[in-house]
Short mmCIF file of C-alpha atoms in Angstrom, two decimals:
data_model
loop_
_atom_site.label_atom_id
_atom_site.label_comp_id
_atom_site.label_asym_id
_atom_site.label_seq_id
_atom_site.Cartn_x
_atom_site.Cartn_y
_atom_site.Cartn_z
CA UNK A 64 0.00 0.00 0.00
CA UNK A 65 2.80 2.36 0.91
CA UNK A 66 4.59 1.87 -2.37
CA UNK A 67 1.41 2.65 -4.29
CA UNK A 68 0.71 5.83 -2.31
CA UNK A 69 4.01 7.51 -3.25
CA UNK A 70 3.22 7.92 -6.95
CA UNK A 71 -0.27 9.08 -6.03
CA UNK A 72 1.19 11.79 -3.81
CA UNK A 73 3.56 12.83 -6.57
CA UNK A 74 0.70 13.12 -8.99
CA UNK A 75 -1.31 15.15 -6.49
CA UNK A 76 1.68 17.40 -5.80
CA UNK A 77 2.24 17.97 -9.51
CA UNK A 78 -1.44 18.81 -9.95
CA UNK A 79 -1.28 21.35 -7.13
CA UNK A 80 1.98 22.93 -8.33
CA UNK A 81 0.93 23.19 -11.99
CA UNK A 82 0.23 26.90 -12.70
CA UNK A 83 -3.31 27.95 -13.44
CA UNK A 84 -3.05 30.54 -16.21
CA UNK A 85 -6.54 31.77 -15.49
CA UNK A 86 -5.42 32.92 -12.05
CA UNK A 87 -2.72 35.26 -13.34
CA UNK A 88 -3.36 38.96 -12.66
CA UNK A 89 -5.05 40.67 -15.58
CA UNK A 90 -2.16 43.07 -16.18
CA UNK A 91 0.31 40.18 -16.48
CA UNK A 92 -2.00 38.29 -18.83
CA UNK A 93 -2.44 41.44 -20.90
CA UNK A 94 1.34 41.84 -21.12
CA UNK A 95 1.68 38.26 -22.35
CA UNK A 96 -1.03 38.64 -24.98
CA UNK A 97 0.46 41.87 -26.25
CA UNK A 98 3.58 39.95 -27.23
CA UNK A 99 1.52 38.25 -29.90
CA UNK A 100 1.03 39.91 -33.27
CA UNK A 101 -2.13 41.88 -33.97
CA UNK A 102 -3.33 39.27 -36.44
CA UNK A 103 -2.90 36.44 -33.91
CA UNK A 104 -4.76 38.36 -31.20
CA UNK A 105 -7.72 39.21 -33.47
CA UNK A 106 -8.06 35.82 -35.15
CA UNK A 107 -7.09 33.46 -32.32
CA UNK A 108 -6.23 34.69 -28.84
CA UNK A 109 -9.42 36.64 -28.15
CA UNK A 110 -11.49 33.50 -28.86
CA UNK A 111 -9.65 31.16 -26.47
CA UNK A 112 -11.75 31.79 -23.36
CA UNK A 113 -14.04 34.42 -21.79
CA UNK A 114 -11.17 35.85 -19.72
CA UNK A 115 -8.95 36.41 -22.76
CA UNK A 116 -11.89 37.89 -24.64
CA UNK A 117 -12.45 40.33 -21.77
CA UNK A 118 -8.77 41.32 -21.72
CA UNK A 119 -8.73 41.77 -25.49
CA UNK A 120 -11.75 44.09 -25.27
CA UNK A 121 -9.67 46.57 -23.25
CA UNK A 122 -8.89 49.52 -25.57
CA UNK A 123 -5.42 49.83 -24.01
CA UNK A 124 -4.55 46.46 -25.56
CA UNK A 125 -4.63 48.16 -28.93
CA UNK A 126 -2.34 51.13 -28.42
CA UNK A 127 0.08 49.42 -30.81
CA UNK A 128 -0.94 47.68 -34.04
CA UNK A 129 1.70 46.03 -36.22
CA UNK A 130 0.71 43.97 -39.27
CA UNK A 131 3.79 43.47 -41.43
CA UNK A 132 5.27 40.85 -43.80
CA UNK A 133 1.88 40.02 -45.38
CA UNK A 134 3.64 37.78 -47.92
CA UNK A 135 4.19 35.31 -45.06
CA UNK A 136 0.60 35.53 -43.88
CA UNK A 137 -2.15 33.03 -44.80
CA UNK A 138 -4.54 35.97 -45.11
CA UNK A 139 -5.24 38.05 -48.20
CA UNK A 140 -4.72 41.80 -48.24
CA UNK A 141 -8.49 42.23 -47.95
CA UNK A 142 -8.55 40.02 -44.84
CA UNK A 143 -5.64 41.91 -43.30
CA UNK A 144 -7.44 45.19 -43.88
CA UNK A 145 -10.51 43.84 -42.06
CA UNK A 146 -8.33 42.62 -39.19
CA UNK A 147 -6.60 45.99 -38.97
CA UNK A 148 -9.90 47.88 -39.09
CA UNK A 149 -11.27 45.70 -36.26
CA UNK A 150 -8.20 46.38 -34.11
CA UNK A 151 -8.29 50.13 -34.81
CA UNK A 152 -11.93 50.42 -33.77
CA UNK A 153 -11.30 48.24 -30.71
CA UNK A 154 -8.72 50.81 -29.54
CA UNK A 155 -11.47 53.39 -29.01
CA UNK A 156 -9.08 56.25 -29.71
CA UNK A 157 -6.12 54.92 -27.68
CA UNK A 158 -4.14 53.79 -30.73
CA UNK A 159 -0.76 55.55 -30.84
CA UNK A 160 1.52 53.38 -32.97
CA UNK A 161 0.52 51.61 -36.18
CA UNK A 162 2.73 49.80 -38.69
CA UNK A 163 1.33 48.19 -41.84
CA UNK A 164 2.81 47.04 -45.13
CA UNK A 165 1.35 46.75 -48.63
CA UNK A 166 -2.38 46.45 -47.87
CA UNK A 167 -3.17 50.03 -46.83
CA UNK A 168 -6.03 51.78 -48.63
CA UNK A 169 -7.67 55.21 -48.52
CA UNK A 170 -10.61 53.84 -46.52
CA UNK A 171 -8.36 52.15 -43.97
CA UNK A 172 -6.28 55.29 -43.54
CA UNK A 173 -9.42 57.32 -42.92
CA UNK A 174 -10.56 54.75 -40.34
CA UNK A 175 -7.21 55.08 -38.56
CA UNK A 176 -7.40 58.88 -38.48
CA UNK A 177 -10.95 58.86 -37.12
CA UNK A 178 -10.22 56.39 -34.31
CA UNK A 179 -6.73 57.19 -33.06
CA UNK A 180 -4.25 59.72 -31.69
CA UNK A 181 -1.33 58.54 -33.77
CA UNK A 182 2.22 59.34 -32.70
CA UNK A 183 4.03 56.73 -34.83
CA UNK A 184 2.78 55.89 -38.32
CA UNK A 185 4.41 53.51 -40.81
CA UNK A 186 2.81 52.85 -44.20
CA UNK A 187 5.48 50.97 -46.13
CA UNK A 188 4.84 50.12 -49.79
CA UNK A 189 1.18 51.08 -49.52
CA UNK A 190 0.73 51.99 -53.17
CA UNK A 191 -3.08 51.93 -52.94
CA UNK A 192 -3.16 55.03 -50.75
CA UNK A 193 -3.71 58.14 -52.84
CA UNK A 194 -1.98 61.46 -52.27
CA UNK A 195 -5.35 63.15 -51.87
CA UNK A 196 -6.47 60.78 -49.11
CA UNK A 197 -3.12 60.98 -47.35
CA UNK A 198 -3.19 64.78 -47.41
CA UNK A 199 -6.70 64.86 -45.94
CA UNK A 200 -5.88 62.33 -43.23
CA UNK A 201 -2.53 63.75 -42.11
CA UNK A 202 -4.29 67.01 -41.23
CA UNK A 203 -6.16 65.02 -38.57
CA UNK A 204 -2.96 63.66 -37.02
CA UNK A 205 -1.09 66.63 -35.53
CA UNK A 206 0.53 64.48 -32.80
CA UNK A 207 2.68 62.43 -35.17
CA UNK A 208 6.31 62.31 -34.03
CA UNK A 209 7.54 59.45 -36.22
CA UNK A 210 6.46 58.93 -39.84
CA UNK A 211 7.60 56.28 -42.31
CA UNK A 212 6.09 56.32 -45.79
CA UNK A 213 8.82 54.46 -47.64
CA UNK A 214 8.37 53.32 -51.23
CA UNK A 215 5.36 55.54 -51.71
CA UNK A 216 4.78 57.96 -54.59
CA UNK A 217 4.44 61.07 -52.48
CA UNK A 218 3.96 64.34 -54.33
CA UNK A 219 5.46 67.63 -53.22
CA UNK A 220 2.18 69.22 -52.19
CA UNK A 221 1.46 66.21 -49.95
CA UNK A 222 4.90 66.53 -48.41
CA UNK A 223 4.18 70.18 -47.63
CA UNK A 224 0.92 69.18 -45.94
CA UNK A 225 2.95 66.91 -43.66
CA UNK A 226 5.22 69.78 -42.71
CA UNK A 227 2.35 72.14 -41.98
CA UNK A 228 0.17 69.61 -40.16
CA UNK A 229 2.70 67.73 -38.01
CA UNK A 230 4.65 70.26 -35.92
CA UNK A 231 5.91 67.53 -33.55
CA UNK A 232 7.47 65.42 -36.30
CA UNK A 233 10.99 64.38 -35.27
CA UNK A 234 11.62 61.26 -37.36
CA UNK A 235 10.78 61.04 -41.06
CA UNK A 236 11.53 58.18 -43.43
CA UNK A 237 10.86 58.67 -47.12
CA UNK A 238 13.22 56.12 -48.61
CA UNK A 239 12.29 55.54 -52.22
CA UNK A 240 15.09 53.38 -53.69
CA UNK A 241 15.03 54.57 -57.29
CA UNK A 242 11.39 55.62 -57.15
CA UNK A 243 11.32 58.43 -59.69
CA UNK A 244 8.52 60.79 -58.76
CA UNK A 245 7.38 63.70 -60.88
CA UNK A 246 9.72 66.40 -59.65
CA UNK A 247 13.22 67.70 -60.17
CA UNK A 248 16.09 66.17 -58.25
CA UNK A 249 16.12 68.52 -55.26
CA UNK A 250 12.41 69.30 -54.91
CA UNK A 251 11.90 66.82 -52.06
CA UNK A 252 14.93 68.18 -50.21
CA UNK A 253 13.71 71.76 -50.61
CA UNK A 254 10.26 70.93 -49.26
CA UNK A 255 11.77 69.15 -46.25
CA UNK A 256 14.09 72.08 -45.59
CA UNK A 257 11.22 74.54 -45.84
CA UNK A 258 8.52 72.74 -43.84
CA UNK A 259 9.95 70.02 -41.55
CA UNK A 260 12.74 71.82 -39.75
CA UNK A 261 12.43 70.13 -36.34
CA UNK A 262 13.66 66.75 -37.52
CA UNK A 263 16.07 64.68 -35.44
CA UNK A 264 16.12 61.69 -37.81
CA UNK A 265 15.76 61.68 -41.60
CA UNK A 266 15.95 58.75 -44.02
CA UNK A 267 15.72 59.66 -47.70
CA UNK A 268 17.71 56.73 -49.08
CA UNK A 269 17.33 56.22 -52.81
CA UNK A 270 16.22 59.77 -53.54
CA UNK A 271 17.71 61.88 -56.30
CA UNK A 272 18.85 64.94 -54.38
CA UNK A 273 22.13 66.64 -55.18
CA UNK A 274 24.62 68.58 -53.09
CA UNK A 275 22.39 71.66 -53.32
CA UNK A 276 19.41 69.84 -51.81
CA UNK A 277 21.46 68.25 -49.05
CA UNK A 278 22.96 71.60 -48.06
CA UNK A 279 19.46 73.07 -47.89
CA UNK A 280 18.48 70.34 -45.41
CA UNK A 281 21.63 70.82 -43.34
CA UNK A 282 21.08 74.57 -43.19
CA UNK A 283 17.40 74.32 -42.20
CA UNK A 284 17.39 71.34 -39.80
CA UNK A 285 19.80 72.21 -36.97
CA UNK A 286 18.47 69.44 -34.68
CA UNK A 287 19.26 66.67 -37.14
CA UNK A 288 21.22 63.84 -35.49
CA UNK A 289 20.75 60.92 -37.89
CA UNK A 290 20.72 61.06 -41.69
CA UNK A 291 20.38 58.08 -44.05
CA UNK A 292 21.46 58.76 -47.64
CA UNK A 293 22.13 55.29 -49.02
CA UNK A 294 21.74 54.96 -52.81
CA UNK A 295 21.48 58.71 -53.31
CA UNK A 296 23.57 58.38 -56.44
CA UNK A 297 23.64 62.07 -57.36
CA UNK A 298 25.61 62.98 -54.23
CA UNK A 299 29.36 63.45 -54.24
CA UNK A 300 30.72 63.30 -50.69
CA UNK A 301 34.21 64.42 -51.48
CA UNK A 302 35.58 67.61 -49.99
CA UNK A 303 33.58 70.04 -47.92
CA UNK A 304 30.23 68.22 -48.14
CA UNK A 305 31.56 65.17 -46.31
CA UNK A 306 33.23 67.40 -43.71
CA UNK A 307 30.03 69.38 -43.17
CA UNK A 308 27.95 66.22 -42.63
CA UNK A 309 30.42 64.69 -40.18
CA UNK A 310 30.70 67.91 -38.18
CA UNK A 311 26.98 68.56 -37.91
CA UNK A 312 25.41 65.11 -37.66
CA UNK A 313 26.19 62.26 -35.25
CA UNK A 314 25.19 59.42 -37.59
CA UNK A 315 25.41 59.65 -41.40
#
């Protein structure tokens, strides 16, 4: 009898010591769930049990929405837009940081602007967003501090709207990588120099600016600490231009 009772006690002890995930404090459970991607939370996690559903209903769960690498996702761009729209509305205005790739549309961008106080916005390779819609929406987002619209055919008048509408903008990424937009080589640089002078970080890799455009940025953006100019093939960094960049900017 004694030999049979030992395994039984071990089993009972293991049962008692096994953690009960449902008894974790809500803030800890929320922290764990937030480590999942937005798509996983919307499509899976919130349906696991009533407790997780309750946690996922908290608007603070949706302050950050990242849906990237859609090529590795089993969902279509239309599905991802629906998932993103659901998450944006669930935030109830608490959304601050959103990062999406490829599947952005005018309607989705308008939904984001109407349901969020965005501080960080990344719309990489979102070719289905029009300049008109972007200009209208960015006027509703004056709190933006970090903006990434890489690989996007942004026109000069839209860029000026950004400068006028986002006075807190400190980090701007407009890397185009040989994306030839309808403007002369230094137009983008001139608009940045004229309207977005409070920048700390600027990434315009792949743009066509020349020495003249770069000097305009350096003269007008005294707070600039980081500057990315990769694949800007019209620039010649010999002589005084290289010296000026190294003296003024920490990271080039």
